[in-house]
Amino acid sequence: MKKSIASTASKKVKQNRTREQLEQDILTAAKRLFANRGFGGVSLDHVAREVGVSKQNLLYYFPSKEELYRRVLHGVLDVWLSYMDALSQRADDPEQALREYIAGKLRFSREHPDDSRVYAKEVISGAPIFFAEIAARVIPALEADVAIFNKWAEQGLCRPVDAKHLMIVLWAVTQAYADWASQIRLVLEKPALDAQDFQAAESLIVDMVLRTVLFADAAEAAPRKRAGRVARGA
């Protein structure tokens, strides 16, 4: 009797794992298709064929294409935002925070190109399906980063900058290595981007940003630091 119960439990675990794996396979295939074709260019039949299941089986997991697309985008946004916390992690060190932020965003483009392209296609089309979710999650994250830049400037740790536009530029230049990878490969005359390409991009972007944000020398920084001390003492 005990053996029968154990066997039944084992089968249930195996079935649950199979269902979880199939659901993940569906999400992965859908993400790849949405990244290449956009929402309008993908059907549930396409996804089912890609995964190797019947459409009816797919509908058991995701009753509609929009629900599947939303699940994909939720996952994409989770990953995208996870690479955006470097500034808060290093809020007392602007140079290191910016270095780690840029490195993280380029790593996202290299390791998750489909995620980046799905997000880009949704936003470029005006975010007709995921606007509310993007606004609810991305804008607060951006505002938190802007507050960090403002605090640095007040403390005399960096130049005053338009932090929102700086962040927009950083998103664009780092995610280009995923969203526009085919163009970059074309102009570099390479079949694929490699680690050296991402390292070269990181070095250049870091240099440009640090030259823009940080003070050139102690003499330039001194007046801002004095002003910051006065403001804090007032």
PDB file of C-alpha atoms in Angstrom:
ATOM      1  CA  MET A   1       0.000   0.000   0.000  1.00  0.00           C
ATOM      2  CA  LYS A   2       2.820   2.395   0.934  1.00  0.00           C
ATOM      3  CA  LYS A   3       4.580   1.597  -2.323  1.00  0.00           C
ATOM      4  CA  SER A   4       1.398   2.388  -4.273  1.00  0.00           C
ATOM      5  CA  ILE A   5       0.994   5.749  -2.512  1.00  0.00           C
ATOM      6  CA  ALA A   6       4.643   6.620  -3.146  1.00  0.00           C
ATOM      7  CA  SER A   7       4.308   5.630  -6.793  1.00  0.00           C
ATOM      8  CA  THR A   8       1.196   7.790  -7.214  1.00  0.00           C
ATOM      9  CA  ALA A   9       2.923  10.762  -5.567  1.00  0.00           C
ATOM     10  CA  SER A  10       5.947  10.310  -7.837  1.00  0.00           C
ATOM     11  CA  LYS A  11       3.739  10.278 -10.923  1.00  0.00           C
ATOM     12  CA  LYS A  12       1.988  13.471  -9.794  1.00  0.00           C
ATOM     13  CA  VAL A  13       5.317  15.228  -9.272  1.00  0.00           C
ATOM     14  CA  LYS A  14       6.466  14.089 -12.717  1.00  0.00           C
ATOM     15  CA  GLN A  15       3.216  15.300 -14.311  1.00  0.00           C
ATOM     16  CA  ASN A  16       3.487  18.661 -12.532  1.00  0.00           C
ATOM     17  CA  ARG A  17       7.044  19.092 -13.721  1.00  0.00           C
ATOM     18  CA  THR A  18       5.999  18.195 -17.228  1.00  0.00           C
ATOM     19  CA  ARG A  19       3.223  20.796 -17.149  1.00  0.00           C
ATOM     20  CA  GLU A  20       5.568  23.434 -15.764  1.00  0.00           C
ATOM     21  CA  GLN A  21       8.196  22.627 -18.376  1.00  0.00           C
ATOM     22  CA  LEU A  22       5.661  22.723 -21.199  1.00  0.00           C
ATOM     23  CA  GLU A  23       4.343  26.067 -20.003  1.00  0.00           C
ATOM     24  CA  GLN A  24       7.891  27.411 -19.954  1.00  0.00           C
ATOM     25  CA  ASP A  25       8.557  25.984 -23.424  1.00  0.00           C
ATOM     26  CA  ILE A  26       5.440  27.761 -24.703  1.00  0.00           C
ATOM     27  CA  LEU A  27       6.544  31.071 -23.164  1.00  0.00           C
ATOM     28  CA  THR A  28      10.066  30.731 -24.563  1.00  0.00           C
ATOM     29  CA  ALA A  29       8.831  29.915 -28.066  1.00  0.00           C
ATOM     30  CA  ALA A  30       6.255  32.701 -27.967  1.00  0.00           C
ATOM     31  CA  LYS A  31       8.869  35.211 -26.828  1.00  0.00           C
ATOM     32  CA  ARG A  32      11.149  34.243 -29.711  1.00  0.00           C
ATOM     33  CA  LEU A  33       8.309  34.592 -32.225  1.00  0.00           C
ATOM     34  CA  PHE A  34       7.042  37.891 -30.801  1.00  0.00           C
ATOM     35  CA  ALA A  35      10.623  39.213 -30.830  1.00  0.00           C
ATOM     36  CA  ASN A  36      11.000  38.424 -34.530  1.00  0.00           C
ATOM     37  CA  ARG A  37       7.489  39.147 -35.834  1.00  0.00           C
ATOM     38  CA  GLY A  38       5.735  41.355 -33.300  1.00  0.00           C
ATOM     39  CA  PHE A  39       2.318  40.708 -31.778  1.00  0.00           C
ATOM     40  CA  GLY A  40       0.435  41.020 -35.063  1.00  0.00           C
ATOM     41  CA  GLY A  41       2.706  38.621 -36.918  1.00  0.00           C
ATOM     42  CA  VAL A  42       2.230  35.706 -34.549  1.00  0.00           C
ATOM     43  CA  SER A  43      -0.712  33.339 -34.166  1.00  0.00           C
ATOM     44  CA  LEU A  44      -1.360  30.624 -31.610  1.00  0.00           C
ATOM     45  CA  ASP A  45      -0.959  28.132 -34.457  1.00  0.00           C
ATOM     46  CA  HIS A  46       2.580  29.460 -35.003  1.00  0.00           C
ATOM     47  CA  VAL A  47       3.407  29.029 -31.324  1.00  0.00           C
ATOM     48  CA  ALA A  48       1.885  25.550 -31.147  1.00  0.00           C
ATOM     49  CA  ARG A  49       3.911  24.405 -34.155  1.00  0.00           C
ATOM     50  CA  GLU A  50       7.077  25.901 -32.702  1.00  0.00           C
ATOM     51  CA  VAL A  51       6.585  24.019 -29.429  1.00  0.00           C
ATOM     52  CA  GLY A  52       5.351  20.833 -31.095  1.00  0.00           C
ATOM     53  CA  VAL A  53       1.943  20.660 -29.411  1.00  0.00           C
ATOM     54  CA  SER A  54      -1.616  20.942 -30.635  1.00  0.00           C
ATOM     55  CA  LYS A  55      -3.337  24.307 -30.552  1.00  0.00           C
ATOM     56  CA  GLN A  56      -5.932  22.792 -28.227  1.00  0.00           C
ATOM     57  CA  ASN A  57      -3.200  21.791 -25.815  1.00  0.00           C
ATOM     58  CA  LEU A  58      -1.719  25.288 -25.949  1.00  0.00           C
ATOM     59  CA  LEU A  59      -5.134  26.823 -25.222  1.00  0.00           C
ATOM     60  CA  TYR A  60      -5.270  24.786 -22.013  1.00  0.00           C
ATOM     61  CA  TYR A  61      -2.345  26.893 -20.747  1.00  0.00           C
ATOM     62  CA  PHE A  62      -3.126  30.197 -22.445  1.00  0.00           C
ATOM     63  CA  PRO A  63      -6.757  30.774 -23.514  1.00  0.00           C
ATOM     64  CA  SER A  64      -5.877  33.613 -25.911  1.00  0.00           C
ATOM     65  CA  LYS A  65      -2.955  35.129 -27.787  1.00  0.00           C
ATOM     66  CA  GLU A  66      -3.239  38.340 -25.770  1.00  0.00           C
ATOM     67  CA  GLU A  67      -3.010  36.453 -22.482  1.00  0.00           C
ATOM     68  CA  LEU A  68       0.072  34.616 -23.753  1.00  0.00           C
ATOM     69  CA  TYR A  69       1.589  37.904 -24.922  1.00  0.00           C
ATOM     70  CA  ARG A  70       0.924  39.528 -21.559  1.00  0.00           C
ATOM     71  CA  ARG A  71       2.595  36.655 -19.727  1.00  0.00           C
ATOM     72  CA  VAL A  72       5.616  36.985 -21.993  1.00  0.00           C
ATOM     73  CA  LEU A  73       5.801  40.736 -21.401  1.00  0.00           C
ATOM     74  CA  HIS A  74       5.434  40.343 -17.634  1.00  0.00           C
ATOM     75  CA  GLY A  75       8.459  38.057 -17.680  1.00  0.00           C
ATOM     76  CA  VAL A  76      10.363  40.399 -19.977  1.00  0.00           C
ATOM     77  CA  LEU A  77       9.687  43.376 -17.714  1.00  0.00           C
ATOM     78  CA  ASP A  78      10.785  41.412 -14.646  1.00  0.00           C
ATOM     79  CA  VAL A  79      14.132  40.677 -16.286  1.00  0.00           C
ATOM     80  CA  TRP A  80      14.517  44.180 -17.747  1.00  0.00           C
ATOM     81  CA  LEU A  81      13.937  45.875 -14.398  1.00  0.00           C
ATOM     82  CA  SER A  82      16.258  43.474 -12.580  1.00  0.00           C
ATOM     83  CA  TYR A  83      19.155  44.984 -14.545  1.00  0.00           C
ATOM     84  CA  MET A  84      18.218  48.525 -13.512  1.00  0.00           C
ATOM     85  CA  ASP A  85      18.995  48.520  -9.785  1.00  0.00           C
ATOM     86  CA  ALA A  86      22.735  49.251  -9.990  1.00  0.00           C
ATOM     87  CA  LEU A  87      22.279  52.934  -9.154  1.00  0.00           C
ATOM     88  CA  SER A  88      20.405  52.211  -5.928  1.00  0.00           C
ATOM     89  CA  GLN A  89      22.914  49.501  -4.990  1.00  0.00           C
ATOM     90  CA  ARG A  90      25.801  51.981  -5.301  1.00  0.00           C
ATOM     91  CA  ALA A  91      24.047  55.211  -4.378  1.00  0.00           C
ATOM     92  CA  ASP A  92      27.119  56.544  -2.544  1.00  0.00           C
ATOM     93  CA  ASP A  93      29.522  56.053  -5.471  1.00  0.00           C
ATOM     94  CA  PRO A  94      28.395  57.659  -8.762  1.00  0.00           C
ATOM     95  CA  GLU A  95      31.281  56.378 -10.858  1.00  0.00           C
ATOM     96  CA  GLN A  96      30.959  52.749  -9.790  1.00  0.00           C
ATOM     97  CA  ALA A  97      27.165  52.911  -9.961  1.00  0.00           C
ATOM     98  CA  LEU A  98      27.253  54.145 -13.555  1.00  0.00           C
ATOM     99  CA  ARG A  99      29.881  51.598 -14.562  1.00  0.00           C
ATOM    100  CA  GLU A 100      27.797  48.757 -13.144  1.00  0.00           C
ATOM    101  CA  TYR A 101      24.559  50.110 -14.600  1.00  0.00           C
ATOM    102  CA  ILE A 102      25.985  50.320 -18.125  1.00  0.00           C
ATOM    103  CA  ALA A 103      27.626  46.904 -17.829  1.00  0.00           C
ATOM    104  CA  GLY A 104      24.334  45.427 -16.628  1.00  0.00           C
ATOM    105  CA  LYS A 105      22.280  46.948 -19.435  1.00  0.00           C
ATOM    106  CA  LEU A 106      24.711  45.648 -22.052  1.00  0.00           C
ATOM    107  CA  ARG A 107      24.695  42.244 -20.371  1.00  0.00           C
ATOM    108  CA  PHE A 108      20.894  42.267 -20.639  1.00  0.00           C
ATOM    109  CA  SER A 109      21.180  42.968 -24.374  1.00  0.00           C
ATOM    110  CA  ARG A 110      23.686  40.176 -24.832  1.00  0.00           C
ATOM    111  CA  GLU A 111      22.029  37.535 -22.639  1.00  0.00           C
ATOM    112  CA  HIS A 112      18.370  38.391 -23.304  1.00  0.00           C
ATOM    113  CA  PRO A 113      18.110  39.765 -26.856  1.00  0.00           C
ATOM    114  CA  ASP A 114      14.616  38.355 -27.400  1.00  0.00           C
ATOM    115  CA  ASP A 115      13.380  40.036 -24.205  1.00  0.00           C
ATOM    116  CA  SER A 116      14.779  43.354 -25.381  1.00  0.00           C
ATOM    117  CA  ARG A 117      13.228  43.048 -28.839  1.00  0.00           C
ATOM    118  CA  VAL A 118       9.791  42.038 -27.531  1.00  0.00           C
ATOM    119  CA  TYR A 119       9.790  45.067 -25.238  1.00  0.00           C
ATOM    120  CA  ALA A 120      11.041  47.355 -28.018  1.00  0.00           C
ATOM    121  CA  LYS A 121       8.390  46.210 -30.492  1.00  0.00           C
ATOM    122  CA  GLU A 122       5.633  46.779 -27.946  1.00  0.00           C
ATOM    123  CA  VAL A 123       6.856  50.271 -27.065  1.00  0.00           C
ATOM    124  CA  ILE A 124       7.568  51.300 -30.668  1.00  0.00           C
ATOM    125  CA  SER A 125       3.988  50.392 -31.578  1.00  0.00           C
ATOM    126  CA  GLY A 126       2.713  52.681 -28.815  1.00  0.00           C
ATOM    127  CA  ALA A 127       2.328  49.956 -26.167  1.00  0.00           C
ATOM    128  CA  PRO A 128      -1.284  49.205 -27.199  1.00  0.00           C
ATOM    129  CA  ILE A 129      -1.540  46.143 -24.961  1.00  0.00           C
ATOM    130  CA  PHE A 130       0.930  46.688 -22.140  1.00  0.00           C
ATOM    131  CA  PHE A 131       0.886  50.474 -21.648  1.00  0.00           C
ATOM    132  CA  ALA A 132      -0.595  50.469 -18.134  1.00  0.00           C
ATOM    133  CA  GLU A 133       1.804  47.823 -16.848  1.00  0.00           C
ATOM    134  CA  ILE A 134       4.849  49.559 -18.333  1.00  0.00           C
ATOM    135  CA  ALA A 135       3.778  52.915 -16.904  1.00  0.00           C
ATOM    136  CA  ALA A 136       3.102  51.399 -13.483  1.00  0.00           C
ATOM    137  CA  ARG A 137       6.485  49.687 -13.225  1.00  0.00           C
ATOM    138  CA  VAL A 138       8.984  51.555 -15.408  1.00  0.00           C
ATOM    139  CA  ILE A 139       8.122  55.142 -14.461  1.00  0.00           C
ATOM    140  CA  PRO A 140       8.608  54.600 -10.691  1.00  0.00           C
ATOM    141  CA  ALA A 141      11.946  52.890 -11.384  1.00  0.00           C
ATOM    142  CA  LEU A 142      12.995  55.820 -13.570  1.00  0.00           C
ATOM    143  CA  GLU A 143      11.897  58.371 -10.969  1.00  0.00           C
ATOM    144  CA  ALA A 144      13.939  56.547  -8.320  1.00  0.00           C
ATOM    145  CA  ASP A 145      17.032  56.756 -10.531  1.00  0.00           C
ATOM    146  CA  VAL A 146      16.412  60.443 -11.241  1.00  0.00           C
ATOM    147  CA  ALA A 147      16.207  61.075  -7.492  1.00  0.00           C
ATOM    148  CA  ILE A 148      19.626  59.450  -7.063  1.00  0.00           C
ATOM    149  CA  PHE A 149      21.162  61.740  -9.712  1.00  0.00           C
ATOM    150  CA  ASN A 150      19.568  64.775  -8.055  1.00  0.00           C
ATOM    151  CA  LYS A 151      20.954  63.713  -4.683  1.00  0.00           C
ATOM    152  CA  TRP A 152      24.437  63.292  -6.157  1.00  0.00           C
ATOM    153  CA  ALA A 153      24.244  66.777  -7.664  1.00  0.00           C
ATOM    154  CA  GLU A 154      23.045  68.293  -4.382  1.00  0.00           C
ATOM    155  CA  GLN A 155      25.938  66.626  -2.540  1.00  0.00           C
ATOM    156  CA  GLY A 156      28.442  67.880  -5.090  1.00  0.00           C
ATOM    157  CA  LEU A 157      29.263  64.365  -6.281  1.00  0.00           C
ATOM    158  CA  CYS A 158      28.364  65.009  -9.919  1.00  0.00           C
ATOM    159  CA  ARG A 159      27.374  67.731 -12.317  1.00  0.00           C
ATOM    160  CA  PRO A 160      23.706  68.715 -12.504  1.00  0.00           C
ATOM    161  CA  VAL A 161      22.273  66.779 -15.450  1.00  0.00           C
ATOM    162  CA  ASP A 162      18.880  66.165 -17.004  1.00  0.00           C
ATOM    163  CA  ALA A 163      18.724  62.691 -15.511  1.00  0.00           C
ATOM    164  CA  LYS A 164      15.582  61.571 -17.334  1.00  0.00           C
ATOM    165  CA  HIS A 165      17.091  62.252 -20.724  1.00  0.00           C
ATOM    166  CA  LEU A 166      20.384  60.713 -19.640  1.00  0.00           C
ATOM    167  CA  MET A 167      18.580  57.495 -18.670  1.00  0.00           C
ATOM    168  CA  ILE A 168      16.659  57.470 -21.959  1.00  0.00           C
ATOM    169  CA  VAL A 169      19.955  57.802 -23.839  1.00  0.00           C
ATOM    170  CA  LEU A 170      21.481  54.972 -21.790  1.00  0.00           C
ATOM    171  CA  TRP A 171      18.517  52.689 -22.511  1.00  0.00           C
ATOM    172  CA  ALA A 172      18.744  53.461 -26.213  1.00  0.00           C
ATOM    173  CA  VAL A 173      22.485  53.019 -26.651  1.00  0.00           C
ATOM    174  CA  THR A 174      22.736  49.803 -24.618  1.00  0.00           C
ATOM    175  CA  GLN A 175      19.617  48.120 -25.962  1.00  0.00           C
ATOM    176  CA  ALA A 176      20.632  48.920 -29.530  1.00  0.00           C
ATOM    177  CA  TYR A 177      23.020  45.974 -29.243  1.00  0.00           C
ATOM    178  CA  ALA A 178      19.959  43.713 -29.060  1.00  0.00           C
ATOM    179  CA  ASP A 179      17.220  45.629 -30.879  1.00  0.00           C
ATOM    180  CA  TRP A 180      19.475  46.708 -33.755  1.00  0.00           C
ATOM    181  CA  ALA A 181      21.963  43.847 -33.605  1.00  0.00           C
ATOM    182  CA  SER A 182      21.471  43.021 -37.290  1.00  0.00           C
ATOM    183  CA  GLN A 183      22.469  46.568 -38.285  1.00  0.00           C
ATOM    184  CA  ILE A 184      25.483  46.528 -35.978  1.00  0.00           C
ATOM    185  CA  ARG A 185      26.584  43.165 -37.386  1.00  0.00           C
ATOM    186  CA  LEU A 186      26.195  44.574 -40.882  1.00  0.00           C
ATOM    187  CA  VAL A 187      28.341  47.663 -40.305  1.00  0.00           C
ATOM    188  CA  LEU A 188      30.943  45.684 -38.361  1.00  0.00           C
ATOM    189  CA  GLU A 189      30.913  43.075 -41.137  1.00  0.00           C
ATOM    190  CA  LYS A 190      30.524  40.224 -38.673  1.00  0.00           C
ATOM    191  CA  PRO A 191      28.130  37.250 -38.640  1.00  0.00           C
ATOM    192  CA  ALA A 192      27.559  37.698 -34.893  1.00  0.00           C
ATOM    193  CA  LEU A 193      28.496  40.064 -32.095  1.00  0.00           C
ATOM    194  CA  ASP A 194      31.009  38.628 -29.651  1.00  0.00           C
ATOM    195  CA  ALA A 195      32.292  39.431 -26.171  1.00  0.00           C
ATOM    196  CA  GLN A 196      34.886  41.855 -27.538  1.00  0.00           C
ATOM    197  CA  ASP A 197      32.187  43.893 -29.280  1.00  0.00           C
ATOM    198  CA  PHE A 198      30.221  44.257 -26.055  1.00  0.00           C
ATOM    199  CA  GLN A 199      33.379  45.110 -24.133  1.00  0.00           C
ATOM    200  CA  ALA A 200      34.296  47.774 -26.686  1.00  0.00           C
ATOM    201  CA  ALA A 201      30.794  49.224 -26.466  1.00  0.00           C
ATOM    202  CA  GLU A 202      30.905  49.209 -22.673  1.00  0.00           C
ATOM    203  CA  SER A 203      34.253  51.015 -22.552  1.00  0.00           C
ATOM    204  CA  LEU A 204      33.105  53.705 -24.967  1.00  0.00           C
ATOM    205  CA  ILE A 205      29.697  54.265 -23.343  1.00  0.00           C
ATOM    206  CA  VAL A 206      31.181  54.377 -19.844  1.00  0.00           C
ATOM    207  CA  ASP A 207      33.789  56.908 -20.961  1.00  0.00           C
ATOM    208  CA  MET A 208      31.200  59.176 -22.605  1.00  0.00           C
ATOM    209  CA  VAL A 209      28.826  59.044 -19.642  1.00  0.00           C
ATOM    210  CA  LEU A 210      31.467  59.606 -16.974  1.00  0.00           C
ATOM    211  CA  ARG A 211      32.867  62.581 -18.910  1.00  0.00           C
ATOM    212  CA  THR A 212      29.346  64.031 -19.027  1.00  0.00           C
ATOM    213  CA  VAL A 213      28.278  63.341 -15.456  1.00  0.00           C
ATOM    214  CA  LEU A 214      31.378  63.489 -13.264  1.00  0.00           C
ATOM    215  CA  PHE A 215      33.516  66.532 -12.561  1.00  0.00           C
ATOM    216  CA  ALA A 216      36.709  66.819 -14.588  1.00  0.00           C
ATOM    217  CA  ASP A 217      38.827  67.508 -11.502  1.00  0.00           C
ATOM    218  CA  ALA A 218      38.743  68.583  -7.867  1.00  0.00           C
ATOM    219  CA  ALA A 219      38.795  72.271  -8.802  1.00  0.00           C
ATOM    220  CA  GLU A 220      35.558  71.921 -10.754  1.00  0.00           C
ATOM    221  CA  ALA A 221      33.951  69.857  -8.001  1.00  0.00           C
ATOM    222  CA  ALA A 222      34.874  72.152  -5.095  1.00  0.00           C
ATOM    223  CA  PRO A 223      32.204  74.880  -5.594  1.00  0.00           C
ATOM    224  CA  ARG A 224      29.442  72.285  -5.937  1.00  0.00           C
ATOM    225  CA  LYS A 225      30.583  70.461  -2.801  1.00  0.00           C
ATOM    226  CA  ARG A 226      30.673  73.730  -0.839  1.00  0.00           C
ATOM    227  CA  ALA A 227      27.180  74.571  -2.059  1.00  0.00           C
ATOM    228  CA  GLY A 228      26.010  71.116  -1.039  1.00  0.00           C
ATOM    229  CA  ARG A 229      27.429  71.509   2.470  1.00  0.00           C
ATOM    230  CA  VAL A 230      25.795  74.922   2.836  1.00  0.00           C
ATOM    231  CA  ALA A 231      22.441  73.557   1.672  1.00  0.00           C
ATOM    232  CA  ARG A 232      22.601  70.653   4.115  1.00  0.00           C
ATOM    233  CA  GLY A 233      23.546  72.966   6.973  1.00  0.00           C
ATOM    234  CA  ALA A 234      20.782  75.452   6.235  1.00  0.00           C
TER     235      ALA A 234
END
